[in-house]
mmCIF file of C-alpha atoms and ligand atoms in Angstrom:
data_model
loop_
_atom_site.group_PDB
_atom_site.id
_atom_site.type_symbol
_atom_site.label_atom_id
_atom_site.label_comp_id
_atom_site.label_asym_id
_atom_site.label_seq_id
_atom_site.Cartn_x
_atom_site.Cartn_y
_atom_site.Cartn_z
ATOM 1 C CA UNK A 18 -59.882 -22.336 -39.568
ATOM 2 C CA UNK A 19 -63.549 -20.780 -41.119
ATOM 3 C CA UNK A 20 -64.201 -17.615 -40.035
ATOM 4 C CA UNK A 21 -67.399 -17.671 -38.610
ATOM 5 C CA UNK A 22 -68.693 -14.229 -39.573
ATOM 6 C CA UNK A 23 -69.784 -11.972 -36.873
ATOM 7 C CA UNK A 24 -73.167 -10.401 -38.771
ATOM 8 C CA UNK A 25 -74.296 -14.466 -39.152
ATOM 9 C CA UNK A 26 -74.087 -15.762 -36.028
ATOM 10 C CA UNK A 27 -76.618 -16.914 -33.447
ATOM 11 C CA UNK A 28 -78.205 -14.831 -30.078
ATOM 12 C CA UNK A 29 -79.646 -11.629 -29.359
ATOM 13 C CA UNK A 30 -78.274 -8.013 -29.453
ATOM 14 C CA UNK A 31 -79.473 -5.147 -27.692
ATOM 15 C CA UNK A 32 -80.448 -2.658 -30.006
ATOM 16 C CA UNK A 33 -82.060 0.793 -29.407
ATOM 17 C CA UNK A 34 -83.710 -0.320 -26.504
ATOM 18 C CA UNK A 35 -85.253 -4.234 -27.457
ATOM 19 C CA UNK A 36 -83.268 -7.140 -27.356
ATOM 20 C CA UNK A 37 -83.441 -8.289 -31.397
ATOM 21 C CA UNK A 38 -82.265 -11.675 -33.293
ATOM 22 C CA UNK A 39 -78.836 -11.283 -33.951
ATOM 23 C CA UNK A 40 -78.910 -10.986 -37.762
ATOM 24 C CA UNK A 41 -81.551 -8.211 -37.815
ATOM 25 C CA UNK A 42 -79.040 -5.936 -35.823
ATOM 26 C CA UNK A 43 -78.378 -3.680 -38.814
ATOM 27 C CA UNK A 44 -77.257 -0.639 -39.834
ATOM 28 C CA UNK A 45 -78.138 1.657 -43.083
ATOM 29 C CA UNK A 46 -75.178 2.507 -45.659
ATOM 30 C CA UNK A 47 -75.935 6.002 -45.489
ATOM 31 C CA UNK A 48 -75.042 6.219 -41.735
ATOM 32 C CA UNK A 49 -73.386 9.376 -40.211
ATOM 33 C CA UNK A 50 -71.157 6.832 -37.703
ATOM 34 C CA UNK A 51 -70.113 4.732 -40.644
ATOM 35 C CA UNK A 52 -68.972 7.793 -43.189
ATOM 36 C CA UNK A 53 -67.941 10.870 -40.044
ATOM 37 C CA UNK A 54 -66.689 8.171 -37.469
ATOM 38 C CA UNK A 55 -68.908 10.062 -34.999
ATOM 39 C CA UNK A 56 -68.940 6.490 -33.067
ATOM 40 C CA UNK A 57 -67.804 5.725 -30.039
ATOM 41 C CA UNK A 58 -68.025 1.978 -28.122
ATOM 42 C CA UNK A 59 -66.362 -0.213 -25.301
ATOM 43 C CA UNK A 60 -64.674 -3.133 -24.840
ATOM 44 C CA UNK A 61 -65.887 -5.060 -21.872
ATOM 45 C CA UNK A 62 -65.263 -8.806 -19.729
ATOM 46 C CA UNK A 63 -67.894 -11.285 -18.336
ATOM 47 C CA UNK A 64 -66.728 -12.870 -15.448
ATOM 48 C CA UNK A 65 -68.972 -15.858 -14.232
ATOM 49 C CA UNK A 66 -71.355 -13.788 -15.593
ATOM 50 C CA UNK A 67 -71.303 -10.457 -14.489
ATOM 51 C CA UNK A 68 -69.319 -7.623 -16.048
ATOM 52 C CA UNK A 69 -65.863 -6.314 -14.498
ATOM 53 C CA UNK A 70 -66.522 -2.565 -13.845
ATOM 54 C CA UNK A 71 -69.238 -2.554 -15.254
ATOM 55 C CA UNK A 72 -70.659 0.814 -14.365
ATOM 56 C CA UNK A 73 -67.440 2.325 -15.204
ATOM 57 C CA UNK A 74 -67.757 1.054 -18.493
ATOM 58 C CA UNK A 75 -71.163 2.784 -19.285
ATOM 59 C CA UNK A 76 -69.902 5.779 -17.741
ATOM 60 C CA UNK A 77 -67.148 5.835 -19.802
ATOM 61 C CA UNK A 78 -68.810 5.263 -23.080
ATOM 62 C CA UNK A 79 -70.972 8.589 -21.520
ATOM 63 C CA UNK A 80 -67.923 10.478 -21.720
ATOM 64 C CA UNK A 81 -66.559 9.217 -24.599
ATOM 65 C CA UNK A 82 -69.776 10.589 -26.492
ATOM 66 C CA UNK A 83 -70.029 13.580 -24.590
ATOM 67 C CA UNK A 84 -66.653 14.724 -26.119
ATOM 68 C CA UNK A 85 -67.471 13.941 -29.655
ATOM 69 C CA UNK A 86 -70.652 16.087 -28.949
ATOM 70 C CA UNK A 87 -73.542 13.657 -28.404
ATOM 71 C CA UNK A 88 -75.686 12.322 -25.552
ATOM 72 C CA UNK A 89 -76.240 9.094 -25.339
ATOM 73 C CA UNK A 90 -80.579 8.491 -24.497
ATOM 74 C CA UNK A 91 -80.181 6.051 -22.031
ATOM 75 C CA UNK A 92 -78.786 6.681 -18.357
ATOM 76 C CA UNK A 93 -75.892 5.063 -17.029
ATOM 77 C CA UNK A 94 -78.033 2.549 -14.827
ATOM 78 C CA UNK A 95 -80.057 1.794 -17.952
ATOM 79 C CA UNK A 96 -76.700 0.330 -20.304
ATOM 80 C CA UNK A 97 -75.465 -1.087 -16.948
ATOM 81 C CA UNK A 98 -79.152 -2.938 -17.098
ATOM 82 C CA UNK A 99 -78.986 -3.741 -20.779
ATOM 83 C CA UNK A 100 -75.675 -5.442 -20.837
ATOM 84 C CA UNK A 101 -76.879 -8.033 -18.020
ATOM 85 C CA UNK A 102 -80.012 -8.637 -19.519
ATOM 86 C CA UNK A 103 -78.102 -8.982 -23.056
ATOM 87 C CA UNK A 104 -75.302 -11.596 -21.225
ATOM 88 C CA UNK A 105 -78.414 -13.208 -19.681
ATOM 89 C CA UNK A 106 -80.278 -13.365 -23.403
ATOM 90 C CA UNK A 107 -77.412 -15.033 -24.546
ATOM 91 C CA UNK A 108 -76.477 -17.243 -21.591
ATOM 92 C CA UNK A 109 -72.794 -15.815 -21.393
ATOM 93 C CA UNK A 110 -70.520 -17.000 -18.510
ATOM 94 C CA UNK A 111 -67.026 -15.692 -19.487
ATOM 95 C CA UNK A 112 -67.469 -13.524 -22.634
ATOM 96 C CA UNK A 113 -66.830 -10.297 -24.324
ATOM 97 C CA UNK A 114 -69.488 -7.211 -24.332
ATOM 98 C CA UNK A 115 -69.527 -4.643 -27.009
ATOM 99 C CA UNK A 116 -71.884 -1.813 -26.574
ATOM 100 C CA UNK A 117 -71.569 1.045 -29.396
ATOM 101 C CA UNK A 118 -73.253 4.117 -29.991
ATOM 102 C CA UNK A 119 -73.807 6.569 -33.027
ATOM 103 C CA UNK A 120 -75.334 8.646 -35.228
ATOM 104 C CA UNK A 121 -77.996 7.756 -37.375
ATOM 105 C CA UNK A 122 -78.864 8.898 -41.190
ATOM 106 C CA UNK A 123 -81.033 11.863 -40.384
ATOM 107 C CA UNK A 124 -78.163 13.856 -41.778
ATOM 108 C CA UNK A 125 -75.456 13.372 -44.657
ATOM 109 C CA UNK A 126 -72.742 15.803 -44.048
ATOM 110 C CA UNK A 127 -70.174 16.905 -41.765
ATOM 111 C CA UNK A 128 -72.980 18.750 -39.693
ATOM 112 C CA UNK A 129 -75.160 16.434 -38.546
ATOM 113 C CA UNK A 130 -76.884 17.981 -35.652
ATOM 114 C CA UNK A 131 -80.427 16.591 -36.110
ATOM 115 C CA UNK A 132 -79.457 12.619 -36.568
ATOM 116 C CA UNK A 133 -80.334 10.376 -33.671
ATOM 117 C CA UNK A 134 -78.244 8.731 -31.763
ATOM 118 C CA UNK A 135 -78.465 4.683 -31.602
ATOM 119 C CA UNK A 136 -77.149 2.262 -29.412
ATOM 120 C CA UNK A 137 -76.614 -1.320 -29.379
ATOM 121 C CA UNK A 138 -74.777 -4.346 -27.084
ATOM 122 C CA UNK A 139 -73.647 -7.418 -28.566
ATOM 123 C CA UNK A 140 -71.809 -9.861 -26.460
ATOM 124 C CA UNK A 141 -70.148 -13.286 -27.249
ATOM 125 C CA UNK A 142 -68.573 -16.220 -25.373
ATOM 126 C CA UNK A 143 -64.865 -15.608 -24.708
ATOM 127 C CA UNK A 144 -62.982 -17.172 -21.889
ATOM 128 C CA UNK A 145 -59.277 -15.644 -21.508
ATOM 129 C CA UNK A 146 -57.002 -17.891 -22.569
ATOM 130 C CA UNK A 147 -53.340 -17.563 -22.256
ATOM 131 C CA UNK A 148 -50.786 -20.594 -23.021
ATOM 132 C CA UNK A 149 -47.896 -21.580 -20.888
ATOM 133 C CA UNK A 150 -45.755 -20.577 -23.847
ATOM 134 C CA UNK A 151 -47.018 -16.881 -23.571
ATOM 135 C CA UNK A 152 -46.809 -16.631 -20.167
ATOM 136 C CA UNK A 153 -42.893 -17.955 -19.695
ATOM 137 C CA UNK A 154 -41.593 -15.336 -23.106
ATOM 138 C CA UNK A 155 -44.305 -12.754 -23.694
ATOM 139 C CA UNK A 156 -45.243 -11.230 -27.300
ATOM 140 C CA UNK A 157 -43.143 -9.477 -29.743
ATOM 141 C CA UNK A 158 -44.020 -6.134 -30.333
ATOM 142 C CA UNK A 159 -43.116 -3.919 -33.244
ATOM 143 C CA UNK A 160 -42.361 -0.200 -33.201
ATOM 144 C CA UNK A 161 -45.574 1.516 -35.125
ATOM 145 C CA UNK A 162 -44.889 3.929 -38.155
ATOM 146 C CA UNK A 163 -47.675 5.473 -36.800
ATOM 147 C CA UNK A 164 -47.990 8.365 -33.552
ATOM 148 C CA UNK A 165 -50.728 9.180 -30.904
ATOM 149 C CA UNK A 166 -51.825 12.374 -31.925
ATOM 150 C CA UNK A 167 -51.728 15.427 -29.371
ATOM 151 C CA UNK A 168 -54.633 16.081 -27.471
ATOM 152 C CA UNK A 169 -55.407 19.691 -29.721
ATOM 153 C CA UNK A 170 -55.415 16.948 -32.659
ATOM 154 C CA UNK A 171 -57.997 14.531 -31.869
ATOM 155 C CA UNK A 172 -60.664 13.785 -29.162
ATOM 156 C CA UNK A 173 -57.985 11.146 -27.064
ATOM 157 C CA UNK A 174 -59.380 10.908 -23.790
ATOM 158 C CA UNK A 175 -62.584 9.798 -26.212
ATOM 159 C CA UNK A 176 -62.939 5.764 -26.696
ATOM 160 C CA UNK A 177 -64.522 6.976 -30.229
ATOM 161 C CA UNK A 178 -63.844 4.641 -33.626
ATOM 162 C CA UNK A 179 -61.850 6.928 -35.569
ATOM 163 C CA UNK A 180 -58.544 6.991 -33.344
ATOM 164 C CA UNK A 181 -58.809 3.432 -34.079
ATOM 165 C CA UNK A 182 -57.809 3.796 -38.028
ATOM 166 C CA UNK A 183 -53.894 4.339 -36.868
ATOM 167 C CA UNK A 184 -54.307 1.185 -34.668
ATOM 168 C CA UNK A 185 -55.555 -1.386 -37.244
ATOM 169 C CA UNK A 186 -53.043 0.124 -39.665
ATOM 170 C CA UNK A 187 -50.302 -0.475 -36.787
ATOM 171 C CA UNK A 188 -51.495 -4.024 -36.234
ATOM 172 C CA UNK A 189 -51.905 -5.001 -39.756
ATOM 173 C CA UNK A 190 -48.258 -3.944 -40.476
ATOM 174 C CA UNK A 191 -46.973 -5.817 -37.483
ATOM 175 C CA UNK A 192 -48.956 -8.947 -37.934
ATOM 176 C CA UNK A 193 -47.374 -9.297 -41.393
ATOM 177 C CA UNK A 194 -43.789 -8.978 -40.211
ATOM 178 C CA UNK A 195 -44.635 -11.979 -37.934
ATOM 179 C CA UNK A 196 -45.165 -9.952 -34.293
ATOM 180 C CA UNK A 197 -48.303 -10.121 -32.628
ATOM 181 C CA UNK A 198 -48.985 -6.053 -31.711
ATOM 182 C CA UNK A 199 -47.201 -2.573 -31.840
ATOM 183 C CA UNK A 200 -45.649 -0.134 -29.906
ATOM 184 C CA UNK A 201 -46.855 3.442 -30.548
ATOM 185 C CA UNK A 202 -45.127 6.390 -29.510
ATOM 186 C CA UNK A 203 -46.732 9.804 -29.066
ATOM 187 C CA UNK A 204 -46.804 12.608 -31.109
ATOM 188 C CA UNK A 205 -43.491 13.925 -28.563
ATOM 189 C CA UNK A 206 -41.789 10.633 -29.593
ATOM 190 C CA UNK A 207 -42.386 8.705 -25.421
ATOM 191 C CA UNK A 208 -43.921 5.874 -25.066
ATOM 192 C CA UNK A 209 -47.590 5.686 -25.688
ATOM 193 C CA UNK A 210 -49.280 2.455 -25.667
ATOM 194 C CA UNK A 211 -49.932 -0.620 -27.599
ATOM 195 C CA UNK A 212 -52.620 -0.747 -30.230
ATOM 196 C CA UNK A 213 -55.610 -1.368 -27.711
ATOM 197 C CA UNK A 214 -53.448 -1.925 -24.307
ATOM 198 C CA UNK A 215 -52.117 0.037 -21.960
ATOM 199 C CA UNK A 216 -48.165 -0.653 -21.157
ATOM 200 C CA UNK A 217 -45.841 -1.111 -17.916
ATOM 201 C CA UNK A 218 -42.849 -1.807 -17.258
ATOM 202 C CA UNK A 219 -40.532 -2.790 -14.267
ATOM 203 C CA UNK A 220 -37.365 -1.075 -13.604
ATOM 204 C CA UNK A 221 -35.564 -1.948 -10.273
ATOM 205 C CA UNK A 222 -38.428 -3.547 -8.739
ATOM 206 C CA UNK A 223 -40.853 -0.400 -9.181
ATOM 207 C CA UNK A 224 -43.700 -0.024 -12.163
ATOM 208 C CA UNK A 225 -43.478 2.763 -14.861
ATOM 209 C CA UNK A 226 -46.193 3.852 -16.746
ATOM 210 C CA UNK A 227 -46.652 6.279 -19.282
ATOM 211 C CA UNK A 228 -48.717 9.137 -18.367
ATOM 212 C CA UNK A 229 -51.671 8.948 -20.150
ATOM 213 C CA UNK A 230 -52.205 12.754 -21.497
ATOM 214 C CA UNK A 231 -53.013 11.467 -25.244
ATOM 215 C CA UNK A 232 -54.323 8.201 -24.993
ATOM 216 C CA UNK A 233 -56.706 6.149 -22.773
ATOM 217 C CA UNK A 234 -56.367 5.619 -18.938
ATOM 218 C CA UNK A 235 -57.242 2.462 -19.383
ATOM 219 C CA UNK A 236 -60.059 0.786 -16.877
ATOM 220 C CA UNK A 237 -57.297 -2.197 -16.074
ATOM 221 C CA UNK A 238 -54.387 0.176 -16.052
ATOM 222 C CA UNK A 239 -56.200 1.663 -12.980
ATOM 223 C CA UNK A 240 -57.153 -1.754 -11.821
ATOM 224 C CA UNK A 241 -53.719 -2.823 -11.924
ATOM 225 C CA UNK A 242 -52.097 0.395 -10.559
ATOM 226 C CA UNK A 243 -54.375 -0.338 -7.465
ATOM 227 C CA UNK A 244 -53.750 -3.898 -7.379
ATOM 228 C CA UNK A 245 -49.626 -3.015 -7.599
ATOM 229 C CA UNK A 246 -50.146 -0.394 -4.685
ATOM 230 C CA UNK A 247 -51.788 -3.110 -2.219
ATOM 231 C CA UNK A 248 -48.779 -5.503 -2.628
ATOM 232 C CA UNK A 249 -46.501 -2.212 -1.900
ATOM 233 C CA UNK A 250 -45.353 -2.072 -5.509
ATOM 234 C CA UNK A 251 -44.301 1.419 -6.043
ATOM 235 C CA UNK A 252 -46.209 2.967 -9.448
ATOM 236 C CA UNK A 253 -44.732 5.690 -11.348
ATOM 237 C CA UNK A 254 -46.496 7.453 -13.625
ATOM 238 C CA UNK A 255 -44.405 9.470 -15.892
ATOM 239 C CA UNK A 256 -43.100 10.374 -19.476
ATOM 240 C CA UNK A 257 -40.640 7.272 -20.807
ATOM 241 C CA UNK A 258 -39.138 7.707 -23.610
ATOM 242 C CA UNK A 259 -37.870 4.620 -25.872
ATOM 243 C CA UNK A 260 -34.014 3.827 -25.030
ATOM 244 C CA UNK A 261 -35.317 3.978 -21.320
ATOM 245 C CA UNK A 262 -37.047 0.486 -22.216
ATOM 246 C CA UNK A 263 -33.392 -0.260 -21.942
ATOM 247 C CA UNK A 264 -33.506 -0.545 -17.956
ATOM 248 C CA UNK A 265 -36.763 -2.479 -17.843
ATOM 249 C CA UNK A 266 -36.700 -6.116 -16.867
ATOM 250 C CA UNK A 267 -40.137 -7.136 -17.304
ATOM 251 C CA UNK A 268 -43.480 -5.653 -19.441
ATOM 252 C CA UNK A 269 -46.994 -6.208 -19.859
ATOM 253 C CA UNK A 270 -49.570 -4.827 -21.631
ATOM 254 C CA UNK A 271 -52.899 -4.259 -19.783
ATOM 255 C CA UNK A 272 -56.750 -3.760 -21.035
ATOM 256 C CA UNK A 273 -60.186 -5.344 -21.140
ATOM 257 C CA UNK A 274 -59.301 -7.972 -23.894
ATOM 258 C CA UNK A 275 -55.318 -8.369 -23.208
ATOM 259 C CA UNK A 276 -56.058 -8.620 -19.040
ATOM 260 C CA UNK A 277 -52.552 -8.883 -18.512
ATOM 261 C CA UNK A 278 -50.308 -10.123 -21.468
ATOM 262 C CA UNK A 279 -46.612 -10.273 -20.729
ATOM 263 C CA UNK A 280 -44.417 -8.612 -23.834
ATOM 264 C CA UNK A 281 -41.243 -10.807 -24.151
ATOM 265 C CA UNK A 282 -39.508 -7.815 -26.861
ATOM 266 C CA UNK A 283 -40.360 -4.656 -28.516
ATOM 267 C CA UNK A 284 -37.530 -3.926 -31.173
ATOM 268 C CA UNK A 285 -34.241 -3.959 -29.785
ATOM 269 C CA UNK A 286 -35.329 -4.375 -26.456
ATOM 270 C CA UNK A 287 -35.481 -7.574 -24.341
ATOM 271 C CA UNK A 288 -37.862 -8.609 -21.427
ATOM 272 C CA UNK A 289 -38.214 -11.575 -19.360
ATOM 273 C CA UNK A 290 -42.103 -12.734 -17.617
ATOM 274 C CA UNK A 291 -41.063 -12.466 -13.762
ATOM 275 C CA UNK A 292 -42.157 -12.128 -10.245
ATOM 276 C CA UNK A 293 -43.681 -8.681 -10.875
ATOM 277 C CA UNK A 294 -46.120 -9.552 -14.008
ATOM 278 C CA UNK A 295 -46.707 -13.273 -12.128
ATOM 279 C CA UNK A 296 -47.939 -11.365 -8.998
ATOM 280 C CA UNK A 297 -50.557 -8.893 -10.587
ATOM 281 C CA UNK A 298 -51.193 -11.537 -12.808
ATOM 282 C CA UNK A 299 -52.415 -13.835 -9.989
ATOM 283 C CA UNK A 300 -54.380 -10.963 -7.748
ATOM 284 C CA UNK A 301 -55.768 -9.857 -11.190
ATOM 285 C CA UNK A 302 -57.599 -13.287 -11.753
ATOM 286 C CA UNK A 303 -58.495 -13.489 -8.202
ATOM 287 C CA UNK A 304 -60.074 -9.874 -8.275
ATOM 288 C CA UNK A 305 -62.323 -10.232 -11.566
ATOM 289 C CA UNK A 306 -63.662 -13.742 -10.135
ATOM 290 C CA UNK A 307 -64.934 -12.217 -6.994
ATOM 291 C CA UNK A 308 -68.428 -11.703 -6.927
ATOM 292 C CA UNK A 309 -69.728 -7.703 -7.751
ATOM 293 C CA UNK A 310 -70.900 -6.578 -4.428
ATOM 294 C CA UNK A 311 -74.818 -6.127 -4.812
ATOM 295 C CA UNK A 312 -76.232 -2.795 -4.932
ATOM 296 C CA UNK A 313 -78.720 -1.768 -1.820
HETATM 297 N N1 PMP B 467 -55.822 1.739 -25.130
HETATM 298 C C1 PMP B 467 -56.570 1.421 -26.184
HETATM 299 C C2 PMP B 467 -56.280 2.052 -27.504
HETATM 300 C C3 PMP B 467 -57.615 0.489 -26.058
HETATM 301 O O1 PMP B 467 -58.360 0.159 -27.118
HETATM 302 C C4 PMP B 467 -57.842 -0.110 -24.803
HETATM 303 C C5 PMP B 467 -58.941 -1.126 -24.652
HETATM 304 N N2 PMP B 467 -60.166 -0.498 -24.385
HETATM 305 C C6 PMP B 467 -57.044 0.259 -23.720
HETATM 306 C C7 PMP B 467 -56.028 1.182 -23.919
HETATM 307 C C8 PMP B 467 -57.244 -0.349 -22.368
HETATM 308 O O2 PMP B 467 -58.457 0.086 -21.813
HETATM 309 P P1 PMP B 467 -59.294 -0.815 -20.813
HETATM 310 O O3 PMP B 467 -58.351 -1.332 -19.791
HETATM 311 O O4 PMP B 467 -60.290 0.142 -20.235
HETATM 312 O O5 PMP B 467 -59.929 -1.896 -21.603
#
């Protein structure tokens, strides 16, 4: 199948404030985000039309800048505004939103106190699709080479683009060998997550999930904690290490793009799509369907 490439497609993208045609969306060479990784973005769903969480989202990519030492010039409400007047630009029912922010070419250095900070939301049709094969025997994960650094190592609680480097080098390696994602551990050797989903797994009828002190606490890990908790599912959030992936009958990965994706093996170990995944599975499509409750 053509790659159709994503700088040469049709629409609008929100960018620094004006809603622009899609191929004018560009960005310098001599950009500070594209040489220093000071970047940071988000991964968000359209639902119907509206975005899942979507203020938690914007918050988020607040934060996320915050850390790596920036502020972001427009408020909360403000991206919240821009990403439904982007999806409504572009018409979007069930699609994907990007918004990213960074700094600009001001400055070419390490220090680049002065530069200005950009931001821009791009969005694209993408209804979730999963096939019945998926669902009954999950994906095939492969251990990563590669480790979630310690908090004193890199910004983690951050969604910012350079912890991402490990994560296409993870997925790369994993593709190749014929498995769709990878398993990273931490830099303590537990369980971390997969390359840009959270993980769970069920032992004895209760949830485990790693504890997420180095990586992100993912917007549908919380989601589906909550969703686990109303159906009386006990959630445990704790440190797992590897061989304990031994005990667990099912596992699913969870985030904005992956929703809920059942894993069917990750190395040695063996997992089977059952009652627990089906169940969140189910409420989970229910839940982002319902309409956002409108503000007063
Ligand atoms: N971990 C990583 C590395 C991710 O990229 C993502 C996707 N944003 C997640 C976890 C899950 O986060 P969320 O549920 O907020 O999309």
């Amino acid at each position: 199948m053509a790659l159709i490439p994503f700088d040469d497609r049709d629409g609008t993208i929100w960018f620094d404030g004006k809603l622009i045609p899609w191929r004018d969306a560009k960005v310098h060479v001599l950009t500070h985000g594209l040489h220093y990784a000071s970047v940071v973005f988000e991964g968000e769903r359209a639902y119907s039309g509206h975005v899942f969480h979507t203020s938690e989202h914007s918050q988020r990519l607040h934060n996320s800048a915050k850390i790596l030492g920036f502020e972001i010039p427009w408020s909360v409400a403000a991206i919240d505004q821009a990403k439904a007047d982007t999806i409504a630009a572009n018409k979007i029912v069930d699609g994907y939103v990007r918004p990213i922010a960074w700094r600009g070419s001001e400055m070419m250095g390490v220090s680049a106190q002065q530069s200005k900070i950009h931001l821009a939301i791009a969005t694209w049709e993408w209804p979730s699709y999963f096939s019945p094969e998926l669902r009954a025997k999950g994906i095939r994960l492969q251990f990563s080479k590669w480790r979630r650094p310690s908090p004193d190592t890199a910004p983690t609680q951050s969604k910012a683009a350079g912890l991402y480097m490990i994560c296409t080098m993870s997925k790369h390696a994993a593709e190749q060998e014929g498995f769709q994602d990878a398993l990273m551990l931490d830099w303590r050797g537990q369980v971390a997550e997969a390359t840009g989903a959270n993980i769970f797994f069920a032992i004895d009828g209760a949830l485990h999930t790693p504890t997420p002190d180095c990586f992100l606490d993912g917007i549908t890990r919380r989601t589906v904690m909550g969703l686990a908790r109303d159906r009386q599912i006990k959630v445990i959030e704790r440190a797992i290490m590897p061989d304990e992936m031994a005990k667990a009958s099912e596992c699913f990965l969870t985030g904005t793009a992956a929703e809920i994706t059942p894993v069917g093996e990750i190395g040695p170990y063996r997992f089977t799509p059952g009652p627990i995944t089906n169940r969140l599975w189910t409420d989970f499509q229910a839940l982002v369907r319902k309409a956002p409750a409108k503000a007063a």
